[in-house]
């Protein structure tokens, strides 16, 4: 029977275990807080009584933890020999450097790391369009493709163990800041008696940034920051209006202030008449 170990039963690890159980896998689970496994055990998962037992139960061990510090804390509980021969699909998010260090550390104990960056929230696990960035040894990933694809599709980036973490962090960088912008906008809306539901169709249009990304990406890549369509000085004036509107609404202004600071730095660096894309260079100088 196909089998796998899942260590870490936060919302993501729970969804992954459920997907494996649904796919007919024998699943061994371990979690720092054992009670998080209770419901999965009633559905057929096997609870490992120790980290060592979890590691040695299967060749493929999926890690889904808050960060790599959690991984260190967990793996320190098992004798090093328990890792020998394991393939550790580390779907824990952290920095590219941590991913590379962990891969080297695991290699020193006879284990191979596959680094993964999951691109969907837990309800997306096991759904057709879900994808995960993967990097690390291609042959190992290919050997475990069927098991990995129970969770999501595979977007393979290369042998460098840090690549999947890097792509993931770049995506999350954009995601959190864009989502924070959405939340800030909804705070201004609510402060003015407009519900998030009422504003939803407008928010959907505004946050649909595909047109801008397709327009800007080739220009950024080519270093073309011509201010023929948009200018940093326009962005600065516009953000000042946003900040004043937020202040008049009694909404915290620190988020627009951060954007204002960036635009002001762009103008101070001589980019007032250049496109907003010139701010990429301003940001890189920090
Ligand atoms: P959580 O932060 O909820 O994961 C918590 C898991 O990590 C739990 O099993 C928790 O154990 C364990 N843990 C944390 N610290 C320690 C520690 N010091 N020692 C032992 N175990 C520890 O995250 P999610 O389940 O939501 O996500 C898992 C990973 O997937 C994260 O890296 C996240 O960034 C990534 N991810 C999450 C997405 C999401 O929408 N949730 C989307 C895409 C990626 P305990 O139960 O005992 O607290």
Short mmCIF file of C-alpha atoms and ligand atoms in Angstrom, two decimals:
data_model
loop_
_atom_site.label_atom_id
_atom_site.label_comp_id
_atom_site.label_asym_id
_atom_site.label_seq_id
_atom_site.Cartn_x
_atom_site.Cartn_y
_atom_site.Cartn_z
CA UNK A 1 0.00 0.00 0.00
CA UNK A 2 1.18 3.55 -0.68
CA UNK A 3 2.21 5.26 2.50
CA UNK A 4 3.51 8.56 3.80
CA UNK A 5 4.31 10.35 7.05
CA UNK A 6 3.01 13.85 7.76
CA UNK A 7 4.63 15.85 10.57
CA UNK A 8 2.84 19.07 11.51
CA UNK A 9 -0.92 19.21 11.77
CA UNK A 10 -1.76 22.87 11.51
CA UNK A 11 -4.52 23.69 9.03
CA UNK A 12 -2.18 22.82 6.14
CA UNK A 13 -0.93 19.51 7.53
CA UNK A 14 -4.51 18.55 8.39
CA UNK A 15 -5.61 19.21 4.81
CA UNK A 16 -2.62 17.26 3.46
CA UNK A 17 -3.32 14.27 5.71
CA UNK A 18 -6.98 14.32 4.69
CA UNK A 19 -5.95 14.37 1.00
CA UNK A 20 -3.68 11.36 1.49
CA UNK A 21 -6.36 9.45 3.39
CA UNK A 22 -8.84 10.29 0.62
CA UNK A 23 -6.31 9.05 -1.95
CA UNK A 24 -6.05 5.67 -0.25
CA UNK A 25 -2.69 6.25 1.41
CA UNK A 26 -1.65 4.80 4.73
CA UNK A 27 -0.72 7.95 6.67
CA UNK A 28 1.38 8.14 9.82
CA UNK A 29 1.09 11.48 11.62
CA UNK A 30 2.93 13.26 14.40
CA UNK A 31 2.24 16.65 15.93
CA UNK A 32 3.67 18.51 18.92
CA UNK A 33 0.15 18.91 20.28
CA UNK A 34 -1.08 15.33 19.95
CA UNK A 35 -4.79 16.21 20.18
CA UNK A 36 -4.60 17.82 16.72
CA UNK A 37 -4.31 14.28 15.32
CA UNK A 38 -7.45 12.95 17.05
CA UNK A 39 -9.94 13.59 14.28
CA UNK A 40 -7.55 12.31 11.60
CA UNK A 41 -6.97 9.13 13.60
CA UNK A 42 -10.72 8.47 13.63
CA UNK A 43 -10.55 8.75 9.83
CA UNK A 44 -7.78 6.17 9.55
CA UNK A 45 -4.48 7.99 10.18
CA UNK A 46 -1.92 6.25 12.39
CA UNK A 47 -0.60 8.29 15.30
CA UNK A 48 3.15 7.89 15.81
CA UNK A 49 4.08 7.89 19.48
CA UNK A 50 7.43 9.61 18.84
CA UNK A 51 9.23 11.62 16.19
CA UNK A 52 11.50 8.65 15.64
CA UNK A 53 8.51 6.38 15.00
CA UNK A 54 7.06 8.93 12.58
CA UNK A 55 10.31 9.23 10.64
CA UNK A 56 11.01 5.53 10.39
CA UNK A 57 7.46 4.58 9.38
CA UNK A 58 7.91 5.74 5.77
CA UNK A 59 10.51 6.74 3.22
CA UNK A 60 8.56 9.92 2.34
CA UNK A 61 8.11 12.36 5.21
CA UNK A 62 6.10 15.54 4.60
CA UNK A 63 6.86 18.45 6.94
CA UNK A 64 4.25 21.20 7.29
CA UNK A 65 5.38 23.50 10.10
CA UNK A 66 5.34 27.18 10.98
CA UNK A 67 9.03 27.61 10.18
CA UNK A 68 12.36 25.78 10.08
CA UNK A 69 12.97 26.47 13.79
CA UNK A 70 10.01 24.17 14.41
CA UNK A 71 11.63 21.55 12.18
CA UNK A 72 14.88 21.81 14.16
CA UNK A 73 12.98 21.43 17.44
CA UNK A 74 11.14 18.36 16.18
CA UNK A 75 14.01 16.53 14.48
CA UNK A 76 16.24 17.06 17.52
CA UNK A 77 13.90 14.68 19.36
CA UNK A 78 14.89 11.71 17.17
CA UNK A 79 18.23 9.93 16.91
CA UNK A 80 20.10 10.98 13.74
CA UNK A 81 19.85 7.44 12.34
CA UNK A 82 16.07 7.84 12.10
CA UNK A 83 16.62 10.22 9.19
CA UNK A 84 18.88 7.90 7.22
CA UNK A 85 17.30 7.04 3.86
CA UNK A 86 14.33 9.42 4.27
CA UNK A 87 13.04 11.81 1.65
CA UNK A 88 11.87 14.91 3.49
CA UNK A 89 9.35 16.94 1.50
CA UNK A 90 9.75 20.16 3.45
CA UNK A 91 6.61 22.17 2.69
CA UNK A 92 7.36 24.55 5.55
CA UNK A 93 7.86 28.16 4.57
CA UNK A 94 11.04 30.02 5.53
CA UNK A 95 13.91 31.86 3.86
CA UNK A 96 15.91 30.43 0.95
CA UNK A 97 19.01 30.28 3.17
CA UNK A 98 17.22 28.26 5.81
CA UNK A 99 16.03 25.85 3.12
CA UNK A 100 19.59 25.38 1.83
CA UNK A 101 20.98 24.95 5.36
CA UNK A 102 18.32 22.39 6.25
CA UNK A 103 18.98 20.43 3.06
CA UNK A 104 22.70 20.28 3.90
CA UNK A 105 21.95 19.31 7.49
CA UNK A 106 19.62 16.52 6.35
CA UNK A 107 22.13 15.32 3.76
CA UNK A 108 24.63 14.93 6.60
CA UNK A 109 22.19 12.47 8.18
CA UNK A 110 21.54 10.49 5.00
CA UNK A 111 18.24 12.18 4.12
CA UNK A 112 17.30 14.05 0.95
CA UNK A 113 15.27 17.24 1.20
CA UNK A 114 12.76 18.34 -1.38
CA UNK A 115 11.92 21.99 -0.75
CA UNK A 116 8.36 23.05 -1.43
CA UNK A 117 6.37 26.28 -1.31
CA UNK A 118 2.65 25.61 -1.37
CA UNK A 119 0.74 28.20 -3.39
CA UNK A 120 -2.78 27.53 -2.12
CA UNK A 121 -4.51 27.76 1.26
CA UNK A 122 -5.53 24.50 2.98
CA UNK A 123 -8.92 24.16 1.22
CA UNK A 124 -7.03 24.19 -2.09
CA UNK A 125 -5.04 21.05 -1.26
CA UNK A 126 -6.08 18.21 -3.56
CA UNK A 127 -7.92 20.49 -6.00
CA UNK A 128 -7.03 20.49 -9.72
CA UNK A 129 -5.48 23.95 -10.10
CA UNK A 130 -3.39 23.88 -6.91
CA UNK A 131 0.37 24.20 -7.40
CA UNK A 132 3.49 23.99 -5.26
CA UNK A 133 6.92 25.37 -6.13
CA UNK A 134 9.50 22.61 -5.77
CA UNK A 135 13.29 22.65 -5.91
CA UNK A 136 15.98 20.13 -5.10
CA UNK A 137 17.09 16.90 -6.74
CA UNK A 138 14.92 16.34 -9.81
CA UNK A 139 15.25 12.55 -9.74
CA UNK A 140 13.98 12.39 -6.15
CA UNK A 141 11.05 14.65 -6.96
CA UNK A 142 10.20 12.54 -10.01
CA UNK A 143 10.43 9.34 -7.95
CA UNK A 144 7.84 10.75 -5.53
CA UNK A 145 5.74 12.60 -8.09
CA UNK A 146 2.60 10.46 -7.57
CA UNK A 147 2.60 11.08 -3.80
CA UNK A 148 3.39 14.80 -4.16
CA UNK A 149 0.63 15.20 -6.74
CA UNK A 150 -1.95 13.95 -4.27
CA UNK A 151 -1.48 17.36 -2.64
CA UNK A 152 -0.93 19.74 -5.59
CA UNK A 153 0.64 19.97 -9.00
CA UNK A 154 4.42 20.36 -9.23
CA UNK A 155 6.09 23.55 -10.47
CA UNK A 156 9.73 22.46 -10.61
CA UNK A 157 12.25 25.30 -10.47
CA UNK A 158 15.67 23.66 -10.34
CA UNK A 159 18.22 21.83 -8.21
CA UNK A 160 19.01 24.75 -5.85
CA UNK A 161 17.19 23.89 -2.61
CA UNK A 162 16.55 27.57 -1.93
CA UNK A 163 14.71 28.30 -5.18
CA UNK A 164 11.29 27.06 -4.12
CA UNK A 165 11.55 29.12 -0.92
CA UNK A 166 12.67 32.18 -2.91
CA UNK A 167 9.79 32.00 -5.40
CA UNK A 168 7.39 31.39 -2.53
CA UNK A 169 8.66 34.40 -0.57
CA UNK A 170 8.48 36.67 -3.62
CA UNK A 171 4.88 35.63 -4.14
CA UNK A 172 4.01 36.05 -0.48
CA UNK A 173 5.76 39.46 -0.43
CA UNK A 174 3.30 40.60 -3.11
CA UNK A 175 0.36 38.78 -1.55
CA UNK A 176 0.61 40.17 1.99
CA UNK A 177 1.25 43.75 0.94
CA UNK A 178 -1.59 43.65 -1.61
CA UNK A 179 -3.93 42.03 0.92
CA UNK A 180 -2.96 44.60 3.56
CA UNK A 181 -3.87 47.29 0.99
CA UNK A 182 -7.25 45.64 0.53
CA UNK A 183 -7.83 45.55 4.31
CA UNK A 184 -6.80 49.18 4.65
CA UNK A 185 -9.24 50.15 1.91
CA UNK A 186 -12.02 48.23 3.64
CA UNK A 187 -11.26 50.03 6.91
CA UNK A 188 -11.75 53.36 5.08
CA UNK A 189 -14.92 51.97 3.48
CA UNK A 190 -16.37 50.75 6.81
CA UNK A 191 -15.43 54.02 8.52
CA UNK A 192 -17.61 55.71 5.90
CA UNK A 193 -20.53 53.30 6.26
CA UNK A 194 -19.75 51.23 3.16
CA UNK A 195 -19.76 47.51 3.85
CA UNK A 196 -17.10 45.17 2.46
CA UNK A 197 -19.86 43.36 0.60
CA UNK A 198 -21.10 46.57 -1.01
CA UNK A 199 -17.58 47.43 -2.06
CA UNK A 200 -16.77 43.90 -3.28
CA UNK A 201 -17.43 44.43 -7.02
CA UNK A 202 -15.24 47.55 -6.99
CA UNK A 203 -12.51 45.80 -4.97
CA UNK A 204 -12.53 42.89 -7.43
CA UNK A 205 -11.91 45.27 -10.34
CA UNK A 206 -9.22 47.25 -8.52
CA UNK A 207 -7.31 44.19 -7.29
CA UNK A 208 -7.36 42.59 -10.75
CA UNK A 209 -3.82 43.72 -11.48
CA UNK A 210 -3.08 41.39 -14.41
CA UNK A 211 -3.16 44.20 -16.98
CA UNK A 212 -0.55 46.21 -15.03
CA UNK A 213 1.73 43.23 -14.44
CA UNK A 214 1.76 42.31 -18.13
CA UNK A 215 2.43 45.94 -19.07
CA UNK A 216 5.18 46.49 -16.47
CA UNK A 217 7.09 43.17 -16.51
CA UNK A 218 8.74 43.58 -19.95
CA UNK A 219 9.53 47.21 -19.16
CA UNK A 220 11.14 46.31 -15.80
CA UNK A 221 13.11 43.51 -17.48
CA UNK A 222 14.30 45.92 -20.20
CA UNK A 223 15.11 48.72 -17.74
CA UNK A 224 12.62 50.95 -19.57
CA UNK A 225 11.18 53.39 -17.00
CA UNK A 226 9.75 55.92 -19.42
CA UNK A 227 7.01 57.99 -17.79
CA UNK A 228 4.72 57.89 -20.80
CA UNK A 229 1.76 56.38 -18.96
CA UNK A 230 2.39 56.88 -15.25
CA UNK A 231 4.80 58.98 -13.24
CA UNK A 232 6.15 58.74 -9.69
CA UNK A 233 5.13 62.38 -9.11
CA UNK A 234 1.53 61.44 -10.00
CA UNK A 235 1.72 58.46 -7.61
CA UNK A 236 3.01 60.75 -4.85
CA UNK A 237 0.15 63.26 -5.26
CA UNK A 238 -2.34 60.39 -5.44
CA UNK A 239 -1.03 58.74 -2.25
CA UNK A 240 -1.22 62.06 -0.42
CA UNK A 241 -4.94 62.13 -1.25
CA UNK A 242 -5.28 58.55 0.00
CA UNK A 243 -3.53 59.39 3.27
CA UNK A 244 -5.66 62.49 3.84
CA UNK A 245 -8.83 60.51 3.12
CA UNK A 246 -7.77 57.82 5.58
CA UNK A 247 -6.91 60.42 8.24
CA UNK A 248 -10.26 62.18 7.76
CA UNK A 249 -11.94 58.78 8.19
CA UNK A 250 -10.11 58.10 11.45
CA UNK A 251 -8.20 55.18 9.90
CA UNK A 252 -4.57 54.45 10.76
CA UNK A 253 -2.30 56.01 8.14
CA UNK A 254 0.87 53.96 8.57
CA UNK A 255 0.31 51.83 5.48
CA UNK A 256 -0.18 54.74 3.03
CA UNK A 257 2.66 56.50 4.86
CA UNK A 258 5.02 53.65 3.95
CA UNK A 259 4.01 53.94 0.28
CA UNK A 260 4.32 57.74 0.46
CA UNK A 261 7.84 57.38 1.84
CA UNK A 262 8.79 55.18 -1.11
CA UNK A 263 7.31 57.60 -3.65
CA UNK A 264 9.06 60.56 -1.97
CA UNK A 265 12.36 58.68 -2.12
CA UNK A 266 11.72 58.07 -5.82
CA UNK A 267 11.16 61.77 -6.46
CA UNK A 268 14.21 62.70 -4.35
CA UNK A 269 16.29 60.27 -6.44
CA UNK A 270 15.26 62.16 -9.59
CA UNK A 271 12.52 59.78 -10.80
CA UNK A 272 9.55 62.17 -10.50
CA UNK A 273 8.93 62.11 -14.25
CA UNK A 274 9.75 58.39 -14.62
CA UNK A 275 7.35 55.47 -14.45
CA UNK A 276 6.53 53.79 -11.14
CA UNK A 277 8.72 50.93 -12.37
CA UNK A 278 11.75 53.13 -11.57
CA UNK A 279 10.95 52.45 -7.90
CA UNK A 280 12.27 48.90 -8.33
CA UNK A 281 15.74 50.45 -8.57
CA UNK A 282 15.04 52.72 -5.58
CA UNK A 283 13.99 49.69 -3.53
CA UNK A 284 17.03 47.64 -4.56
CA UNK A 285 19.37 50.32 -3.25
CA UNK A 286 18.14 49.83 0.35
P1 LIG B 1 0.80 26.72 11.29
O1 LIG B 1 1.70 27.81 11.70
O2 LIG B 1 -0.58 26.67 11.81
O3 LIG B 1 1.53 25.29 11.51
C1 LIG B 1 1.67 24.94 12.71
C2 LIG B 1 2.35 23.59 12.82
O4 LIG B 1 3.70 23.81 13.21
C3 LIG B 1 1.66 22.85 13.92
O5 LIG B 1 1.76 21.47 13.67
C4 LIG B 1 2.49 23.26 15.13
O6 LIG B 1 2.39 22.36 16.20
C5 LIG B 1 3.87 23.22 14.50
N1 LIG B 1 4.87 23.97 15.27
C6 LIG B 1 5.05 25.29 15.31
N2 LIG B 1 6.09 25.60 16.13
C7 LIG B 1 6.56 24.42 16.60
C8 LIG B 1 7.62 24.07 17.46
N3 LIG B 1 8.43 24.98 17.99
N4 LIG B 1 7.81 22.76 17.71
C9 LIG B 1 7.03 21.81 17.16
N5 LIG B 1 6.00 22.08 16.31
C10 LIG B 1 5.77 23.38 16.04
O7 LIG B 1 0.79 26.72 9.75
P2 LIG B 1 -0.17 26.07 8.66
O8 LIG B 1 -0.57 24.70 9.00
O9 LIG B 1 -1.21 27.06 8.31
O10 LIG B 1 0.88 26.05 7.48
C11 LIG B 1 2.02 25.20 7.50
C12 LIG B 1 3.06 25.75 6.55
O11 LIG B 1 2.47 25.93 5.26
C13 LIG B 1 3.61 27.12 6.99
O12 LIG B 1 4.98 27.16 6.73
C14 LIG B 1 2.86 28.09 6.09
O13 LIG B 1 3.60 29.26 5.84
C15 LIG B 1 2.67 27.27 4.82
N6 LIG B 1 1.51 27.68 4.06
C16 LIG B 1 0.32 27.91 4.71
C17 LIG B 1 -0.77 28.36 4.02
C18 LIG B 1 -2.07 28.63 4.73
O14 LIG B 1 -2.93 29.28 4.13
N7 LIG B 1 -2.27 28.13 5.94
C19 LIG B 1 -0.71 28.61 2.55
C20 LIG B 1 0.55 28.25 1.95
C21 LIG B 1 1.62 27.83 2.70
P3 LIG B 1 1.23 22.56 17.31
O15 LIG B 1 -0.03 22.05 16.68
O16 LIG B 1 1.71 21.77 18.45
O17 LIG B 1 1.15 24.05 17.61
#
